[in-house]
């Protein structure tokens, strides 16, 4: 049976039940007052699906309140379809494709996909490389940096720094305005355990940072060395593999994006990479993990459109 034939993708009541079971594993909680004891499901023909009433504060609510679905008129079953498609498409899925597949307007599809990216944003800021694990760090260049003239170096492109924890397989990426020892150093220090072994290429901005960790291995790419001749564990091939998926997606599916949205696309590629099949996470559990991220990630149309 196709995973897409599951009832929560087609039936609105089933969609609410599916989301409620994940947002409220212990039963409904009032988003207005936090109460959970005096809540009843609202009945009657004119009542909206999924409506509850809290008799502590006397206010009605649904599971959408306080999540990325709040104030959206798109049926929940279509949200679940969009989330499944985004979670399971390795290189991403364009707003145009979502618009055609789901039958919503292009503007709605664009907004849904940005809200879903918000749910993909990882709240876990625990350091990489705990217990002496190896962490690869590298930067890549993509698209156009606003207002920068085209030069030989990568300065006219947007800069991305990514970290991959070899132990957990997780990726964490950010947008940089400049690539310097200071900007790179601050991120690496904030995201790596002191016990970690840092793996980078020979770029100068890693030399000083490397001294702060238990170890620092680096290859010499400019000399054609991609795995150290002295130690086969010294390489950055994992993070470069992540960059290649990211770039294929950005070129093939999203056709680049404005800098103010780049961090959201990075959250999307980080999410799928950190929950990939090679780590034992299939499409259905990956979509469920995405659903776990919907709470407290409300994004208004203004913040989605606005600068940075
Ligand atoms: Zn209440």
CSV table of C-alpha atoms and ligand atoms in Angstrom, one decimal:
chain,number,residue,atom,x,y,z
A,1,UNK,CA,0.0,0.0,0.0
A,2,UNK,CA,1.2,3.5,-0.8
A,3,UNK,CA,2.2,5.6,2.1
A,4,UNK,CA,0.2,8.4,0.5
A,5,UNK,CA,-3.1,6.4,1.0
A,6,UNK,CA,-2.9,6.8,4.8
A,7,UNK,CA,-6.2,8.4,6.0
A,8,UNK,CA,-4.6,11.5,7.5
A,9,UNK,CA,-3.6,12.7,4.0
A,10,UNK,CA,-7.2,12.6,2.7
A,11,UNK,CA,-9.6,12.9,5.6
A,12,UNK,CA,-9.7,16.1,7.7
A,13,UNK,CA,-10.8,14.4,10.9
A,14,UNK,CA,-8.1,11.8,10.5
A,15,UNK,CA,-5.6,14.6,9.9
A,16,UNK,CA,-6.5,16.4,13.1
A,17,UNK,CA,-6.3,13.1,15.0
A,18,UNK,CA,-2.9,12.4,13.6
A,19,UNK,CA,-1.5,15.9,14.6
A,20,UNK,CA,-3.2,15.8,18.0
A,21,UNK,CA,-1.7,12.5,18.9
A,22,UNK,CA,1.7,14.0,18.2
A,23,UNK,CA,1.3,17.5,19.7
A,24,UNK,CA,-0.7,16.3,22.7
A,25,UNK,CA,0.5,12.8,23.5
A,26,UNK,CA,-1.1,13.0,27.0
A,27,UNK,CA,-4.4,14.5,25.8
A,28,UNK,CA,-5.4,18.1,24.8
A,29,UNK,CA,-3.8,21.1,26.5
A,30,UNK,CA,-5.4,24.6,26.4
A,31,UNK,CA,-3.0,26.9,24.5
A,32,UNK,CA,-4.5,29.9,26.3
A,33,UNK,CA,-4.1,29.0,30.0
A,34,UNK,CA,-2.2,25.7,29.9
A,35,UNK,CA,-5.1,23.9,31.5
A,36,UNK,CA,-5.7,20.2,30.7
A,37,UNK,CA,-8.3,19.0,33.2
A,38,UNK,CA,-11.5,20.6,32.2
A,39,UNK,CA,-11.5,20.3,28.5
A,40,UNK,CA,-14.2,18.9,26.3
A,41,UNK,CA,-14.4,18.3,22.6
A,42,UNK,CA,-17.1,20.5,21.0
A,43,UNK,CA,-19.9,18.7,19.2
A,44,UNK,CA,-22.7,19.8,17.0
A,45,UNK,CA,-23.0,20.1,13.3
A,46,UNK,CA,-21.9,23.7,13.0
A,47,UNK,CA,-18.7,23.1,15.1
A,48,UNK,CA,-15.3,23.1,13.3
A,49,UNK,CA,-13.4,19.9,13.2
A,50,UNK,CA,-10.9,19.6,16.0
A,51,UNK,CA,-12.5,22.3,18.2
A,52,UNK,CA,-12.2,22.0,22.0
A,53,UNK,CA,-13.4,24.1,24.8
A,54,UNK,CA,-11.5,24.8,28.0
A,55,UNK,CA,-13.8,25.3,31.0
A,56,UNK,CA,-11.0,26.7,33.0
A,57,UNK,CA,-10.6,29.9,30.9
A,58,UNK,CA,-13.8,29.3,28.9
A,59,UNK,CA,-12.0,29.7,25.5
A,60,UNK,CA,-12.2,27.5,22.5
A,61,UNK,CA,-9.1,26.2,20.7
A,62,UNK,CA,-7.8,23.6,18.2
A,63,UNK,CA,-4.4,21.9,17.9
A,64,UNK,CA,-3.4,24.5,15.2
A,65,UNK,CA,-3.0,27.3,17.8
A,66,UNK,CA,0.7,28.0,18.6
A,67,UNK,CA,1.9,25.9,15.6
A,68,UNK,CA,3.0,26.7,12.0
A,69,UNK,CA,-0.7,25.9,11.1
A,70,UNK,CA,-2.1,28.8,13.1
A,71,UNK,CA,-4.3,31.2,11.2
A,72,UNK,CA,-4.0,29.1,8.0
A,73,UNK,CA,-7.1,28.2,6.1
A,74,UNK,CA,-5.4,25.4,4.2
A,75,UNK,CA,-6.9,22.1,5.2
A,76,UNK,CA,-4.7,20.2,7.6
A,77,UNK,CA,-4.6,17.1,5.3
A,78,UNK,CA,-2.9,19.3,2.6
A,79,UNK,CA,-0.4,20.5,5.2
A,80,UNK,CA,0.4,16.9,6.0
A,81,UNK,CA,0.8,16.1,2.3
A,82,UNK,CA,3.1,19.1,1.8
A,83,UNK,CA,5.2,18.1,4.9
A,84,UNK,CA,5.5,14.6,3.6
A,85,UNK,CA,6.6,15.8,0.2
A,86,UNK,CA,9.2,18.2,1.6
A,87,UNK,CA,10.5,15.7,4.1
A,88,UNK,CA,10.9,12.9,1.6
A,89,UNK,CA,12.3,14.8,-1.5
A,90,UNK,CA,16.1,14.6,-1.2
A,91,UNK,CA,16.7,17.8,-3.1
A,92,UNK,CA,13.6,19.6,-2.0
A,93,UNK,CA,10.4,20.5,-3.8
A,94,UNK,CA,9.7,23.8,-5.4
A,95,UNK,CA,6.7,26.0,-4.4
A,96,UNK,CA,5.6,25.7,-8.0
A,97,UNK,CA,5.5,21.9,-7.7
A,98,UNK,CA,3.6,22.1,-4.4
A,99,UNK,CA,1.1,24.5,-6.0
A,100,UNK,CA,0.4,22.1,-8.8
A,101,UNK,CA,0.4,18.9,-6.7
A,102,UNK,CA,-1.8,20.2,-3.8
A,103,UNK,CA,-4.0,22.5,-5.9
A,104,UNK,CA,-3.4,25.6,-3.7
A,105,UNK,CA,-2.3,29.0,-5.1
A,106,UNK,CA,1.4,29.6,-5.8
A,107,UNK,CA,1.4,32.3,-3.0
A,108,UNK,CA,-0.1,29.8,-0.5
A,109,UNK,CA,2.4,27.1,-1.6
A,110,UNK,CA,5.3,29.5,-1.1
A,111,UNK,CA,4.1,30.5,2.4
A,112,UNK,CA,3.5,26.8,3.4
A,113,UNK,CA,6.9,25.8,2.3
A,114,UNK,CA,8.5,28.6,4.3
A,115,UNK,CA,6.5,27.6,7.4
A,116,UNK,CA,7.5,24.0,7.0
A,117,UNK,CA,11.1,25.0,6.8
A,118,UNK,CA,10.6,26.8,10.1
A,119,UNK,CA,9.4,23.5,11.5
A,120,UNK,CA,12.6,21.9,10.2
A,121,UNK,CA,14.7,24.3,12.1
A,122,UNK,CA,16.5,22.4,14.8
A,123,UNK,CA,16.0,23.6,18.4
A,124,UNK,CA,18.8,21.3,19.5
A,125,UNK,CA,21.9,23.4,20.1
A,126,UNK,CA,23.9,20.8,22.0
A,127,UNK,CA,27.6,20.7,20.9
A,128,UNK,CA,28.8,18.4,18.2
A,129,UNK,CA,31.8,16.1,18.9
A,130,UNK,CA,31.0,15.1,22.4
A,131,UNK,CA,33.2,12.3,23.9
A,132,UNK,CA,36.0,13.1,21.5
A,133,UNK,CA,34.0,12.6,18.3
A,134,UNK,CA,35.2,14.0,14.9
A,135,UNK,CA,33.5,17.0,13.4
A,136,UNK,CA,34.0,18.2,9.9
A,137,UNK,CA,33.7,21.9,9.2
A,138,UNK,CA,33.9,23.5,5.8
A,139,UNK,CA,32.5,26.5,3.9
A,140,UNK,CA,30.9,26.8,0.5
A,141,UNK,CA,29.8,29.6,-1.8
A,142,UNK,CA,26.5,29.9,-3.6
A,143,UNK,CA,24.4,32.4,-5.5
A,144,UNK,CA,25.1,36.2,-5.3
A,145,UNK,CA,25.9,38.3,-2.2
A,146,UNK,CA,23.7,41.4,-2.5
A,147,UNK,CA,25.7,44.5,-3.6
A,148,UNK,CA,29.1,42.7,-4.1
A,149,UNK,CA,30.9,43.1,-7.4
A,150,UNK,CA,31.9,39.9,-9.2
A,151,UNK,CA,35.5,39.1,-8.4
A,152,UNK,CA,37.9,36.2,-8.9
A,153,UNK,CA,37.5,35.0,-5.3
A,154,UNK,CA,34.2,33.9,-3.8
A,155,UNK,CA,33.4,37.3,-2.3
A,156,UNK,CA,30.5,38.0,-4.6
A,157,UNK,CA,28.8,34.8,-3.5
A,158,UNK,CA,26.8,34.1,-0.4
A,159,UNK,CA,28.8,32.2,2.2
A,160,UNK,CA,27.7,29.1,4.1
A,161,UNK,CA,29.5,27.3,6.9
A,162,UNK,CA,28.5,23.7,7.7
A,163,UNK,CA,29.4,21.3,10.4
A,164,UNK,CA,28.9,17.6,10.3
A,165,UNK,CA,29.2,15.4,13.3
A,166,UNK,CA,30.6,12.1,12.0
A,167,UNK,CA,29.3,10.2,15.1
A,168,UNK,CA,25.6,11.2,14.9
A,169,UNK,CA,25.6,12.0,11.2
A,170,UNK,CA,23.9,15.4,11.9
A,171,UNK,CA,24.6,18.6,9.9
A,172,UNK,CA,24.3,22.2,11.1
A,173,UNK,CA,24.7,25.1,8.7
A,174,UNK,CA,24.7,28.9,8.9
A,175,UNK,CA,25.0,31.9,6.6
A,176,UNK,CA,28.1,34.0,7.0
A,177,UNK,CA,28.6,37.6,5.9
A,178,UNK,CA,32.4,37.2,5.8
A,179,UNK,CA,34.7,34.2,6.0
A,180,UNK,CA,37.3,35.2,8.5
A,181,UNK,CA,39.1,33.5,11.5
A,182,UNK,CA,36.8,35.5,13.7
A,183,UNK,CA,33.4,34.8,12.1
A,184,UNK,CA,34.2,31.1,11.5
A,185,UNK,CA,35.9,30.8,14.9
A,186,UNK,CA,32.9,32.1,16.8
A,187,UNK,CA,30.6,29.5,15.2
A,188,UNK,CA,32.9,26.6,15.6
A,189,UNK,CA,33.6,27.4,19.2
A,190,UNK,CA,29.9,27.8,20.0
A,191,UNK,CA,28.9,24.5,18.3
A,192,UNK,CA,31.7,22.1,19.1
A,193,UNK,CA,32.6,20.3,22.4
A,194,UNK,CA,36.2,21.0,23.5
A,195,UNK,CA,36.7,17.2,23.4
A,196,UNK,CA,36.0,17.2,19.7
A,197,UNK,CA,38.5,16.5,17.0
A,198,UNK,CA,38.1,19.1,14.3
A,199,UNK,CA,38.5,18.1,10.6
A,200,UNK,CA,39.0,20.9,8.1
A,201,UNK,CA,41.0,21.7,5.0
A,202,UNK,CA,44.1,23.8,5.1
A,203,UNK,CA,42.4,27.2,5.1
A,204,UNK,CA,44.2,29.7,7.4
A,205,UNK,CA,41.1,30.6,9.3
A,206,UNK,CA,41.1,27.2,10.9
A,207,UNK,CA,44.6,27.2,12.3
A,208,UNK,CA,44.1,29.1,15.5
A,209,UNK,CA,40.6,27.7,16.1
A,210,UNK,CA,42.0,24.2,15.9
A,211,UNK,CA,44.1,24.8,19.0
A,212,UNK,CA,41.0,25.0,21.1
A,213,UNK,CA,40.0,21.4,20.6
A,214,UNK,CA,41.3,18.0,21.5
A,215,UNK,CA,42.7,17.6,18.0
A,216,UNK,CA,42.7,19.2,14.6
A,217,UNK,CA,43.3,17.2,11.4
A,218,UNK,CA,43.5,19.0,8.1
A,219,UNK,CA,44.1,18.0,4.5
A,220,UNK,CA,45.9,20.0,1.9
A,221,UNK,CA,43.3,20.4,-0.9
A,222,UNK,CA,45.5,22.9,-2.8
A,223,UNK,CA,48.1,20.1,-3.1
A,224,UNK,CA,45.5,17.7,-4.4
A,225,UNK,CA,45.2,15.9,-1.0
A,226,UNK,CA,41.6,14.9,-0.1
A,227,UNK,CA,42.4,12.3,2.5
A,228,UNK,CA,45.5,12.7,4.6
A,229,UNK,CA,48.4,10.6,3.5
A,230,UNK,CA,49.2,10.0,7.2
A,231,UNK,CA,45.8,9.2,8.6
A,232,UNK,CA,42.8,8.1,6.5
A,233,UNK,CA,40.4,9.5,9.1
A,234,UNK,CA,41.6,13.0,8.2
A,235,UNK,CA,39.3,14.3,5.5
A,236,UNK,CA,36.3,16.6,4.9
A,237,UNK,CA,34.5,14.3,2.4
A,238,UNK,CA,31.4,14.0,4.5
A,239,UNK,CA,30.7,17.7,4.7
A,240,UNK,CA,31.5,18.0,1.0
A,241,UNK,CA,28.9,15.3,0.3
A,242,UNK,CA,26.4,17.4,2.2
A,243,UNK,CA,27.3,20.5,0.1
A,244,UNK,CA,26.8,18.6,-3.1
A,245,UNK,CA,23.2,17.6,-2.1
A,246,UNK,CA,22.6,21.2,-1.0
A,247,UNK,CA,23.9,22.7,-4.2
A,248,UNK,CA,22.1,20.2,-6.5
A,249,UNK,CA,18.9,21.1,-4.7
A,250,UNK,CA,19.5,24.9,-4.8
A,251,UNK,CA,20.4,24.8,-8.5
A,252,UNK,CA,18.0,22.2,-9.7
A,253,UNK,CA,14.9,22.8,-7.6
A,254,UNK,CA,15.1,26.2,-5.9
A,255,UNK,CA,17.2,28.0,-8.5
A,256,UNK,CA,18.9,30.0,-5.9
A,257,UNK,CA,17.2,32.3,-3.3
A,258,UNK,CA,17.5,35.7,-1.7
A,259,UNK,CA,20.0,35.9,1.1
A,260,UNK,CA,17.3,36.7,3.6
A,261,UNK,CA,15.8,33.3,3.0
A,262,UNK,CA,19.0,31.3,2.7
A,263,UNK,CA,19.1,30.2,6.4
A,264,UNK,CA,15.6,28.6,5.9
A,265,UNK,CA,16.8,26.6,3.0
A,266,UNK,CA,19.8,25.5,5.0
A,267,UNK,CA,17.5,24.4,7.8
A,268,UNK,CA,15.7,22.3,5.3
A,269,UNK,CA,18.8,20.6,3.9
A,270,UNK,CA,20.2,20.1,7.5
A,271,UNK,CA,16.9,18.5,8.6
A,272,UNK,CA,16.8,16.0,5.8
A,273,UNK,CA,20.5,15.2,6.0
A,274,UNK,CA,20.4,14.7,9.8
A,275,UNK,CA,17.4,12.4,9.4
A,276,UNK,CA,18.4,10.5,6.3
A,277,UNK,CA,17.9,6.9,5.3
A,278,UNK,CA,21.5,6.0,5.8
A,279,UNK,CA,21.0,6.8,9.5
A,280,UNK,CA,18.0,4.4,9.6
A,281,UNK,CA,15.3,7.0,9.3
A,282,UNK,CA,12.8,6.3,6.5
A,283,UNK,CA,10.3,8.8,4.9
A,284,UNK,CA,7.4,8.2,7.3
A,285,UNK,CA,9.4,8.6,10.6
A,286,UNK,CA,11.2,11.6,9.0
A,287,UNK,CA,7.8,13.3,8.3
A,288,UNK,CA,6.8,12.5,11.9
A,289,UNK,CA,10.0,14.1,13.2
A,290,UNK,CA,9.1,17.2,11.1
A,291,UNK,CA,5.6,17.2,12.7
A,292,UNK,CA,7.3,17.3,16.1
A,293,UNK,CA,8.8,20.6,15.1
A,294,UNK,CA,5.6,22.5,14.4
A,295,UNK,CA,5.1,23.8,17.9
A,296,UNK,CA,6.2,27.3,18.8
A,297,UNK,CA,7.4,28.0,15.2
A,298,UNK,CA,4.7,30.4,14.1
A,299,UNK,CA,5.8,32.5,11.2
A,300,UNK,CA,3.7,35.4,9.9
A,301,UNK,CA,3.5,36.4,6.3
A,302,UNK,CA,5.3,39.7,7.2
A,303,UNK,CA,8.2,37.9,8.9
A,304,UNK,CA,8.5,35.5,6.0
A,305,UNK,CA,8.6,38.3,3.4
A,306,UNK,CA,10.6,40.8,5.5
A,307,UNK,CA,14.3,41.4,5.2
A,308,UNK,CA,16.6,39.0,7.1
B,1,LIG,ZN1,-7.8,27.5,29.0
